[in-house]
Short mmCIF file of C-alpha atoms in Angstrom, two decimals:
data_model
loop_
_atom_site.label_atom_id
_atom_site.label_comp_id
_atom_site.label_asym_id
_atom_site.label_seq_id
_atom_site.Cartn_x
_atom_site.Cartn_y
_atom_site.Cartn_z
CA MET A 1 18.88 33.04 -7.02
CA PHE A 2 16.99 30.18 -7.32
CA LYS A 3 17.78 27.75 -11.55
CA SER A 4 15.59 25.58 -12.52
CA VAL A 5 17.32 23.57 -15.70
CA ASN A 6 15.11 20.72 -17.42
CA PRO A 7 16.54 17.93 -17.16
CA ALA A 8 15.79 16.47 -20.37
CA ASN A 9 18.23 18.77 -22.89
CA GLY A 10 20.45 20.38 -19.45
CA GLN A 11 18.69 23.89 -20.45
CA GLU A 12 17.95 26.54 -18.25
CA ILE A 13 14.61 27.26 -17.70
CA ALA A 14 13.90 30.00 -15.27
CA THR A 15 15.85 31.83 -12.47
CA TYR A 16 14.35 32.23 -8.93
CA ALA A 17 14.96 35.04 -6.65
CA GLU A 18 15.25 34.28 -2.95
CA LEU A 19 13.86 35.52 -0.11
CA SER A 20 15.10 38.00 1.92
CA GLY A 21 14.61 38.51 5.55
CA ALA A 22 11.89 40.83 5.50
CA GLY A 23 9.89 39.37 2.63
CA VAL A 24 9.92 35.71 4.87
CA GLU A 25 8.81 38.07 8.14
CA ASP A 26 5.96 39.42 5.45
CA ARG A 27 4.31 36.28 5.19
CA LEU A 28 4.28 34.90 8.46
CA ARG A 29 2.70 37.90 9.04
CA LYS A 30 0.69 37.54 6.49
CA ALA A 31 0.03 34.07 7.68
CA ALA A 32 -0.91 35.30 11.20
CA ALA A 33 -3.19 37.11 10.32
CA ALA A 34 -4.93 35.00 7.71
CA TYR A 35 -4.95 31.75 10.67
CA GLN A 36 -7.03 34.37 13.02
CA HIS A 37 -9.93 35.19 10.61
CA TRP A 38 -9.73 31.39 8.61
CA ARG A 39 -10.06 29.99 12.47
CA LYS A 40 -13.29 31.19 12.51
CA SER A 41 -14.79 30.70 9.13
CA PRO A 42 -17.66 28.03 9.01
CA VAL A 43 -16.27 24.58 7.46
CA SER A 44 -18.41 24.74 4.67
CA ALA A 45 -16.84 27.32 3.31
CA ARG A 46 -13.70 25.99 3.89
CA ALA A 47 -14.59 22.99 1.73
CA ASP A 48 -15.87 25.05 -0.99
CA LEU A 49 -12.96 26.75 -1.07
CA LEU A 50 -11.04 23.10 -1.75
CA ARG A 51 -13.70 23.04 -4.67
CA LYS A 52 -13.08 25.93 -5.80
CA ILE A 53 -8.97 25.58 -6.02
CA ALA A 54 -9.47 22.06 -7.42
CA ALA A 55 -11.79 23.68 -10.52
CA GLN A 56 -8.65 25.90 -10.66
CA TYR A 57 -6.26 23.05 -11.16
CA GLU A 58 -8.62 21.60 -13.84
CA VAL A 59 -8.41 24.76 -16.14
CA ASN A 60 -4.96 24.95 -15.83
CA LYS A 61 -3.88 20.42 -15.81
CA ASP A 62 -1.98 21.20 -18.80
CA ARG A 63 0.02 24.32 -18.23
CA LEU A 64 0.89 22.67 -14.70
CA ALA A 65 1.60 19.39 -16.22
CA ARG A 66 4.54 20.84 -18.94
CA MET A 67 5.92 22.20 -15.78
CA ALA A 68 6.26 19.40 -13.61
CA THR A 69 7.30 17.78 -16.85
CA MET A 70 10.13 20.38 -17.73
CA GLU A 71 11.55 21.71 -14.17
CA MET A 72 12.24 17.03 -12.91
CA GLY A 73 11.66 15.34 -15.96
CA LYS A 74 9.19 13.17 -15.31
CA THR A 75 6.89 12.24 -18.09
CA TYR A 76 3.89 14.59 -19.27
CA ALA A 77 1.32 11.92 -18.93
CA SER A 78 2.26 11.24 -15.46
CA ALA A 79 1.93 14.93 -14.89
CA VAL A 80 -1.52 15.26 -16.32
CA GLY A 81 -2.65 12.21 -13.81
CA GLU A 82 -0.93 13.75 -10.86
CA VAL A 83 -2.32 16.91 -11.68
CA GLU A 84 -5.01 14.75 -11.41
CA LYS A 85 -4.82 13.41 -8.46
CA CYS A 86 -4.86 16.96 -6.57
CA ILE A 87 -8.47 17.65 -8.00
CA ALA A 88 -9.16 14.23 -5.92
CA ALA A 89 -7.66 15.28 -2.91
CA PHE A 90 -9.40 18.78 -2.62
CA HIS A 91 -12.75 16.92 -3.98
CA HIS A 92 -12.70 14.35 -1.54
CA TYR A 93 -12.11 16.88 1.42
CA ALA A 94 -14.66 19.41 0.33
CA LYS A 95 -17.10 16.75 0.61
CA HIS A 96 -15.87 13.89 3.28
CA GLY A 97 -13.93 16.52 6.04
CA PRO A 98 -16.95 18.37 7.61
CA ALA A 99 -17.22 14.99 8.07
CA MET A 100 -14.37 14.24 10.18
CA LEU A 101 -14.22 17.95 11.86
CA VAL A 102 -18.26 17.44 14.10
CA PRO A 103 -17.41 16.62 17.26
CA LEU A 104 -18.01 13.44 19.56
CA ARG A 105 -19.81 12.72 22.51
CA HIS A 106 -19.38 9.67 25.47
CA ALA A 107 -20.30 8.70 28.26
CA LEU A 108 -18.67 9.50 31.36
CA SER A 109 -18.03 6.66 33.55
CA THR A 110 -17.33 9.31 36.52
CA GLY A 111 -21.08 11.69 35.17
CA GLY A 112 -21.44 13.79 32.57
CA SER A 113 -19.64 12.96 29.42
CA ALA A 114 -17.04 14.07 27.45
CA GLU A 115 -16.78 16.02 24.19
CA LEU A 116 -13.83 15.81 21.24
CA HIS A 117 -13.12 18.85 19.44
CA TRP A 118 -10.92 19.30 17.14
CA LEU A 119 -9.77 22.91 16.65
CA PRO A 120 -7.15 24.29 14.42
CA GLN A 121 -3.96 25.60 16.40
CA GLY A 122 -2.71 27.80 13.16
CA PRO A 123 0.42 28.72 10.25
CA VAL A 124 2.41 24.95 9.12
CA LEU A 125 5.30 24.62 7.85
CA ALA A 126 5.80 22.15 5.11
CA VAL A 127 9.21 21.04 3.46
CA MET A 128 8.71 19.13 0.64
CA PRO A 129 10.92 17.53 -2.35
CA TRP A 130 10.36 17.88 -5.80
CA ASN A 131 10.02 14.08 -7.04
CA PHE A 132 5.87 14.70 -6.23
CA PRO A 133 6.34 18.70 -7.12
CA TYR A 134 2.66 19.31 -6.84
CA TRP A 135 0.89 15.59 -4.93
CA GLN A 136 3.58 16.06 -2.06
CA VAL A 137 2.30 20.16 -1.24
CA VAL A 138 -1.68 18.98 -2.02
CA ARG A 139 -1.60 16.63 0.86
CA PHE A 140 -0.41 18.91 3.11
CA ILE A 141 -3.07 21.64 0.89
CA ALA A 142 -6.22 20.40 1.28
CA PRO A 143 -6.38 18.89 4.83
CA THR A 144 -5.16 22.52 6.13
CA ILE A 145 -7.12 24.26 4.70
CA LEU A 146 -9.87 22.81 5.64
CA ALA A 147 -8.53 22.25 8.45
CA GLY A 148 -8.66 25.77 9.33
CA ASN A 149 -5.11 26.26 9.31
CA VAL A 150 -2.64 27.73 7.73
CA GLY A 151 0.28 26.77 5.32
CA LEU A 152 4.29 27.93 4.45
CA LEU A 153 5.85 26.31 2.27
CA LYS A 154 9.40 25.61 1.70
CA HIS A 155 9.39 23.70 -1.48
CA ALA A 156 12.73 21.85 -3.41
CA SER A 157 14.96 24.01 -4.50
CA ASN A 158 14.87 21.75 -8.69
CA VAL A 159 10.74 23.04 -9.42
CA GLN A 160 10.52 26.97 -7.83
CA GLY A 161 8.34 27.03 -11.11
CA VAL A 162 6.24 24.01 -9.43
CA ALA A 163 6.00 25.70 -5.97
CA GLY A 164 5.25 29.04 -7.44
CA LEU A 165 1.85 27.24 -9.40
CA LEU A 166 0.54 26.04 -5.93
CA GLU A 167 0.19 29.49 -4.36
CA GLU A 168 -0.84 30.48 -7.58
CA MET A 169 -3.69 28.13 -7.94
CA VAL A 170 -5.27 29.00 -4.15
CA VAL A 171 -4.75 32.58 -4.67
CA ALA A 172 -6.86 32.31 -8.24
CA ALA A 173 -9.81 30.61 -6.42
CA GLY A 174 -9.98 33.42 -4.17
CA ALA A 175 -8.33 32.63 -0.91
CA PRO A 176 -8.36 35.17 2.40
CA VAL A 177 -4.63 36.82 1.60
CA GLY A 178 -1.89 34.45 3.09
CA LEU A 179 -3.67 31.86 3.69
CA PHE A 180 -1.46 29.57 1.20
CA GLN A 181 2.53 30.94 0.85
CA ASN A 182 5.66 29.67 -1.43
CA LEU A 183 8.94 30.71 0.53
CA ALA A 184 11.49 30.76 -2.03
CA VAL A 185 14.50 30.17 0.71
CA LYS A 186 16.76 27.71 0.90
CA SER A 187 17.48 24.55 3.57
CA LYS A 188 19.39 26.87 5.65
CA ALA A 189 16.40 29.71 6.31
CA VAL A 190 14.46 27.03 7.71
CA GLY A 191 15.48 26.92 10.94
CA ASP A 192 15.32 30.29 12.06
CA ILE A 193 11.20 29.94 9.94
CA ILE A 194 10.55 27.37 12.64
CA ALA A 195 12.09 28.68 15.17
CA ASP A 196 8.99 32.13 15.28
CA GLU A 197 6.39 31.67 16.88
CA ARG A 198 4.10 32.60 13.87
CA ILE A 199 4.42 28.35 13.34
CA VAL A 200 3.11 26.30 15.83
CA ALA A 201 3.93 22.91 13.67
CA VAL A 202 6.28 21.68 10.10
CA THR A 203 5.70 19.12 8.52
CA LEU A 204 8.46 17.85 6.06
CA THR A 205 9.12 15.00 2.84
CA GLY A 206 12.05 14.48 1.91
CA SER A 207 15.62 12.65 2.77
CA GLU A 208 16.36 11.02 6.63
CA GLY A 209 18.95 13.59 6.68
CA ALA A 210 16.94 16.45 6.14
CA GLY A 211 13.91 14.98 8.30
CA MET A 212 16.87 14.68 11.25
CA ALA A 213 17.86 18.17 11.16
CA VAL A 214 14.70 19.34 10.84
CA ALA A 215 13.18 17.36 13.32
CA GLU A 216 15.63 18.46 16.11
CA GLN A 217 15.21 22.64 15.26
CA ALA A 218 11.27 21.38 15.66
CA GLY A 219 12.31 19.57 18.80
CA ARG A 220 14.24 22.34 20.90
CA GLN A 221 10.71 24.14 19.98
CA LEU A 222 8.73 21.61 21.57
CA LYS A 223 6.34 21.90 18.50
CA LYS A 224 4.94 18.88 15.99
CA VAL A 225 6.43 17.59 12.81
CA VAL A 226 5.74 14.42 11.12
CA LEU A 227 7.94 13.45 9.08
CA GLU A 228 7.79 11.26 5.59
CA LEU A 229 11.10 9.98 4.83
CA GLY A 230 12.84 7.24 1.86
CA GLY A 231 11.96 3.95 1.97
CA SER A 232 13.37 0.59 0.69
CA ASP A 233 10.37 -0.98 0.12
CA PRO A 234 9.91 -4.91 -0.24
CA PHE A 235 7.88 -6.36 -3.38
CA ILE A 236 7.40 -10.12 -1.90
CA VAL A 237 6.07 -12.37 -4.50
CA MET A 238 4.55 -15.90 -3.62
CA PRO A 239 4.32 -18.79 -6.12
CA SER A 240 0.43 -18.56 -5.40
CA ALA A 241 1.20 -15.09 -7.17
CA ASP A 242 -0.32 -14.35 -10.40
CA LEU A 243 2.88 -14.18 -12.21
CA ASP A 244 3.03 -12.33 -15.13
CA THR A 245 1.14 -9.79 -13.25
CA ALA A 246 3.32 -9.09 -10.36
CA VAL A 247 6.53 -8.89 -12.98
CA ARG A 248 4.16 -5.76 -14.69
CA MET A 249 3.31 -4.24 -11.14
CA ALA A 250 6.92 -4.84 -10.49
CA VAL A 251 7.93 -3.02 -13.71
CA LYS A 252 5.84 -0.23 -13.26
CA ALA A 253 6.87 -0.09 -9.64
CA ARG A 254 11.12 0.68 -10.36
CA ILE A 255 10.33 3.15 -13.45
CA GLN A 256 7.68 5.00 -12.50
CA ASN A 257 8.94 8.55 -12.15
CA THR A 258 12.29 7.13 -13.47
CA GLY A 259 12.22 5.24 -9.56
CA GLN A 260 11.71 8.12 -7.66
CA SER A 261 8.89 7.37 -5.60
CA CYS A 262 9.86 6.68 -1.46
CA ILE A 263 7.09 3.62 -1.90
CA CYS A 264 7.60 1.93 -4.82
CA GLY A 265 9.28 -1.47 -3.97
CA LYS A 266 12.85 -1.25 -4.30
CA ARG A 267 13.45 -4.69 -3.34
CA MET A 268 12.14 -8.06 -4.97
CA ILE A 269 11.83 -10.59 -2.75
CA VAL A 270 10.95 -13.66 -4.22
CA HIS A 271 10.48 -18.03 -3.78
CA ALA A 272 12.53 -19.56 -4.69
CA ASP A 273 9.97 -22.02 -6.43
CA ILE A 274 9.00 -19.11 -8.73
CA TYR A 275 12.53 -16.72 -8.70
CA GLU A 276 14.20 -18.31 -12.06
CA ALA A 277 10.48 -17.90 -14.13
CA PHE A 278 10.44 -14.10 -12.51
CA LEU A 279 13.63 -13.01 -13.15
CA GLU A 280 13.62 -15.05 -17.14
CA LYS A 281 10.21 -12.41 -17.21
CA PHE A 282 11.35 -9.00 -15.52
CA SER A 283 14.35 -9.19 -17.05
CA ALA A 284 12.80 -9.14 -20.79
CA ALA A 285 10.60 -5.92 -19.65
CA MET A 286 12.63 -4.13 -17.48
CA LYS A 287 15.47 -4.17 -21.00
CA ALA A 288 12.38 -3.01 -22.85
CA VAL A 289 11.81 -0.43 -21.07
CA LYS A 290 12.20 2.59 -23.75
CA ALA A 291 13.17 5.76 -21.65
CA GLY A 292 13.42 9.42 -23.72
CA ASP A 293 11.11 12.97 -24.00
CA PRO A 294 9.64 12.72 -20.73
CA MET A 295 6.70 14.45 -23.91
CA ASP A 296 6.54 11.77 -25.80
CA PRO A 297 4.07 9.68 -25.29
CA ALA A 298 6.16 6.68 -26.42
CA THR A 299 7.49 7.88 -23.70
CA ASP A 300 7.91 4.85 -20.48
CA MET A 301 10.16 7.47 -17.82
CA GLY A 302 11.81 10.03 -19.11
CA PRO A 303 15.89 11.67 -17.41
CA LEU A 304 15.98 11.59 -13.70
CA SER A 305 15.35 15.26 -11.51
CA SER A 306 19.23 16.06 -11.82
CA PHE A 307 22.59 14.75 -13.48
CA GLU A 308 23.38 15.43 -10.10
CA GLN A 309 20.88 13.03 -9.13
CA ARG A 310 21.60 10.54 -11.83
CA ASP A 311 25.36 10.65 -10.52
CA THR A 312 24.19 9.37 -7.05
CA VAL A 313 22.00 6.86 -8.67
CA LEU A 314 25.70 5.70 -11.09
CA GLN A 315 27.50 5.50 -7.53
CA GLN A 316 25.33 4.13 -5.50
CA LEU A 317 26.55 1.19 -7.97
CA VAL A 318 29.57 1.20 -8.13
CA GLU A 319 29.77 0.68 -4.59
CA ALA A 320 27.36 -2.25 -4.72
CA LYS A 321 29.05 -3.94 -7.00
CA ASN A 322 32.64 -3.44 -5.24
CA GLN A 323 30.73 -5.01 -2.05
CA GLY A 324 29.51 -7.93 -4.02
CA ALA A 325 26.78 -7.19 -6.23
CA LYS A 326 26.31 -8.14 -9.83
CA LEU A 327 24.90 -6.03 -11.76
CA LEU A 328 22.99 -8.22 -15.07
CA PHE A 329 22.54 -5.16 -16.97
CA GLY A 330 21.69 -1.14 -17.58
CA GLY A 331 22.50 1.17 -14.86
CA GLU A 332 24.58 3.34 -17.02
CA ALA A 333 24.39 6.77 -17.98
CA LEU A 334 23.08 7.01 -21.46
CA PRO A 335 24.63 9.58 -24.56
CA GLY A 336 23.15 13.34 -24.65
CA LEU A 337 22.18 16.02 -23.35
CA GLY A 338 19.58 14.95 -20.55
CA ALA A 339 20.03 13.56 -16.96
CA TYR A 340 18.90 9.49 -18.78
CA MET A 341 20.24 6.04 -17.36
CA SER A 342 18.85 2.55 -18.69
CA ALA A 343 17.08 0.65 -16.00
CA GLY A 344 18.45 -2.12 -13.90
CA ILE A 345 18.70 -4.96 -12.08
CA LEU A 346 21.22 -5.53 -9.63
CA THR A 347 21.13 -9.50 -8.19
CA GLU A 348 23.42 -11.16 -5.03
CA VAL A 349 23.56 -7.75 -2.74
CA PRO A 350 25.14 -8.94 0.84
CA LEU A 351 22.34 -7.77 3.39
CA ASP A 352 24.76 -6.44 5.75
CA SER A 353 26.14 -4.23 3.08
CA PRO A 354 25.76 -0.80 3.33
CA LEU A 355 23.32 -0.31 0.12
CA MET A 356 20.45 -2.09 2.49
CA ARG A 357 20.81 1.23 4.05
CA GLU A 358 20.07 3.01 1.69
CA GLU A 359 17.57 4.02 -0.63
CA ILE A 360 17.95 3.63 -4.33
CA PHE A 361 16.25 6.65 -6.54
CA GLY A 362 16.39 5.73 -9.62
CA PRO A 363 15.40 2.85 -12.29
CA ILE A 364 17.04 -0.10 -10.62
CA ALA A 365 15.89 -3.05 -9.03
CA MET A 366 17.36 -5.23 -6.56
CA LEU A 367 16.37 -8.68 -6.17
CA PHE A 368 16.72 -11.38 -3.93
CA ARG A 369 15.64 -15.26 -3.53
CA ALA A 370 14.01 -16.43 -0.56
CA ALA A 371 13.50 -19.88 -0.08
CA ASP A 372 10.35 -19.30 1.72
CA ILE A 373 7.54 -16.57 3.89
CA ASP A 374 10.51 -16.66 6.69
CA GLU A 375 13.72 -15.86 5.08
CA ALA A 376 11.24 -13.33 2.70
CA ILE A 377 10.16 -11.77 5.65
CA ARG A 378 13.84 -11.39 7.49
CA ILE A 379 14.70 -10.03 3.76
CA ALA A 380 11.75 -7.30 4.58
CA ASN A 381 12.29 -6.11 7.91
CA ASN A 382 16.43 -5.98 7.52
CA ILE A 383 16.83 -2.72 6.43
CA PRO A 384 15.96 0.61 8.53
CA PHE A 385 13.99 2.36 6.99
CA GLY A 386 9.98 0.93 7.20
CA LEU A 387 7.38 3.34 4.66
CA GLY A 388 5.92 0.43 2.74
CA SER A 389 5.77 -2.94 1.13
CA SER A 390 3.16 -4.97 -1.55
CA VAL A 391 2.95 -8.60 -1.38
CA TRP A 392 1.75 -11.09 -4.20
CA THR A 393 0.87 -14.10 -2.90
CA ASN A 394 -3.11 -15.64 -2.67
CA ASP A 395 -2.69 -17.36 -0.13
CA ALA A 396 -4.90 -15.82 2.88
CA GLN A 397 -2.92 -16.94 5.89
CA GLU A 398 -0.24 -15.75 3.70
CA GLN A 399 -1.30 -12.47 3.37
CA GLN A 400 -1.79 -12.43 7.49
CA ARG A 401 1.61 -13.28 8.57
CA PHE A 402 3.02 -10.49 5.98
CA ILE A 403 0.71 -8.11 7.44
CA ARG A 404 1.20 -9.10 11.10
CA ASP A 405 5.01 -8.87 10.16
CA ILE A 406 6.37 -6.73 7.69
CA GLU A 407 7.97 -4.14 9.79
CA ALA A 408 6.29 -1.21 7.50
CA GLY A 409 3.45 1.61 7.89
CA MET A 410 2.29 0.32 5.11
CA THR A 411 1.00 -3.06 3.14
CA ALA A 412 -0.62 -3.99 -0.65
CA ILE A 413 -1.94 -7.43 -0.91
CA ASN A 414 -1.13 -8.15 -4.61
CA GLN A 415 -1.02 -4.75 -5.81
CA MET A 416 1.77 -2.17 -6.36
CA LEU A 417 1.91 0.63 -3.37
CA ALA A 418 0.11 3.92 -3.94
CA SER A 419 -1.45 6.47 -2.01
CA SER A 420 -4.68 8.34 -2.25
CA PRO A 421 -6.72 11.47 -0.39
CA GLU A 422 -8.81 8.33 1.08
CA ALA A 423 -5.90 5.96 3.38
CA PRO A 424 -3.41 7.51 6.18
CA PHE A 425 0.11 7.35 4.10
CA GLY A 426 3.36 6.86 6.63
CA GLY A 427 6.28 4.47 7.76
CA ILE A 428 7.75 3.48 11.50
CA LYS A 429 11.28 2.94 12.45
CA ARG A 430 13.62 5.54 10.26
CA SER A 431 11.32 6.23 7.39
CA GLY A 432 9.19 8.80 9.35
CA HIS A 433 6.38 8.69 12.12
CA GLY A 434 3.09 10.46 11.84
CA ARG A 435 0.51 10.58 9.14
CA GLU A 436 -0.77 12.29 5.95
CA LEU A 437 -3.59 11.93 4.26
CA GLY A 438 -7.70 10.42 5.34
CA THR A 439 -8.14 11.51 9.11
CA HIS A 440 -5.79 11.19 10.27
CA GLY A 441 -3.68 13.59 7.92
CA LEU A 442 -6.34 15.89 8.68
CA HIS A 443 -6.16 15.75 12.43
CA GLU A 444 -2.45 15.61 12.49
CA PHE A 445 -2.13 19.83 13.34
CA MET A 446 -4.92 20.06 15.01
CA ASN A 447 -5.72 20.68 18.61
CA LEU A 448 -7.56 17.83 20.10
CA LYS A 449 -9.58 19.39 22.81
CA THR A 450 -11.56 17.62 25.28
CA VAL A 451 -14.68 19.41 26.98
CA LEU A 452 -16.09 18.21 30.02
CA ARG A 453 -20.05 18.80 31.15
CA ALA A 454 -21.62 18.13 34.21
CA ALA A 455 -24.85 15.36 33.59
CA GLY A 456 -27.99 16.96 33.70
#
C-alpha cells in the first residue's frame, strides 16, 4: 500500500493499493493498443484533445490544487499557479505544436532532396518526483500526446492522489483508452517495466541516484532516456545589478516550494563590493519569511514534503557546520505537528566540502563572496551539477561572459530561473541530459525519419 500523509499536520490522507503484476501487464497491453490507433491520428485531433484536457484542468483547478497542497505541503496559492502553468502548456502545444511537426525539405548536393519527418515511436515511461507533482508530469504529457506517442506514469509514492487525478483529467477529456495511465508501482518495479519490449523510451526527473539507476536499466535495453536531475544553481550578483530586486528574487528562489526546487538558486555568489549590503538586506528578508498553514494566503512557505525530507536537510546542516560552515540563523525544525523548518543562511562553506557535491532541498541559502567575475565563475562551476543559473548584472560584457562560461544548461539574466512551455529545459554534467519543453522536448522521443527523393 501507498500511504499519503499531510506534511502540515502529520495526518494520514488516504492509502492506495500498489498495482499488481497483472495490473501492470494490463496497462502495458492497453498502452500498446492505444499507440497503434493514436499514431495514425491527425495532428489536429491530438491538438484538440490537448485543449479538452486543459479545459478539465480549468474546471477542476481548486480540486487539483488542494490535493497537491495536502499531499506535499506547497502553499495553495503556488499549487493554483502550478495548475495554471499546466493549462498554459496544453494550450501552447495545441496551438504551436502542429507547426513543429511539419516535415522539412532540403536540397542535396548529390541531387534530389531529403525530407525530414517527425514520427511517433510508442509508449514512453515517465518516472516523476513530488515537488511539482502536476507540472513535472504535464510537461511530459502534453508533447507526448501531440507527438502521437502514449504515456505511462510512475509517480512518487507520496503523491498518489495527484497521480490518480492526472490520469482522471485525461480520461475525462475523452482520450482513447490507454493513452495516458498511472502505474501505482514502487521503484523496484521500474526495471522490469523499462525492459518490457512495448516501452520504447523513459524520462526521469529526480535525484542523481535515481537517474543513474534508470539510465543503467535503459542502457541495457538500448532505449533512449532523458534525465532531469538535481542542481545547486548559482545566483550571481554583480555591482551593476539592482540590489533590491536581486535580494527579493534571491529570497523567492530559496523559499519557493519551501526550497524544494531543482532550478532555483541555492548558492548566492555576491561580488565583494556589494557583499555586505546584500547580506544585510538578504538576512532581514529571510528572517521575515513566515512558515505556516499552506492554505493560509498570508503564509510564505509551507512545510517540507515530509518529515524524512526535513530530517535530511537538518542533517545536511549538521554536517555542513562540522565541515567549517557557519549557520548565521534559521535552519531549525519548528515546533508543532508538521514538517516545518525556518529559512536560514549558511556562510563560509569550504569549496572542497562534501556539501558542494550535494543539493540542499530546503529553505537554506549558501552565501559566497567573490572578488571579481573570474572568481564568481570559478565558484559557480565548482560543483558536479550543471542545471541552471541566474546572473544579476547590467553590464553587457559581463552578461556575455556568464552566458559563455557558466557550465549549465540554462542561464537567466536579471531574473530568477523558471521553466516555461516555450523554452527547452535541461542540464549538463551530473544534472542529466536531454531536454524537455519547447520544440526540442517535443522531438526527444520521436523518430526523425529521413526520406530521400530523386530529382525531377
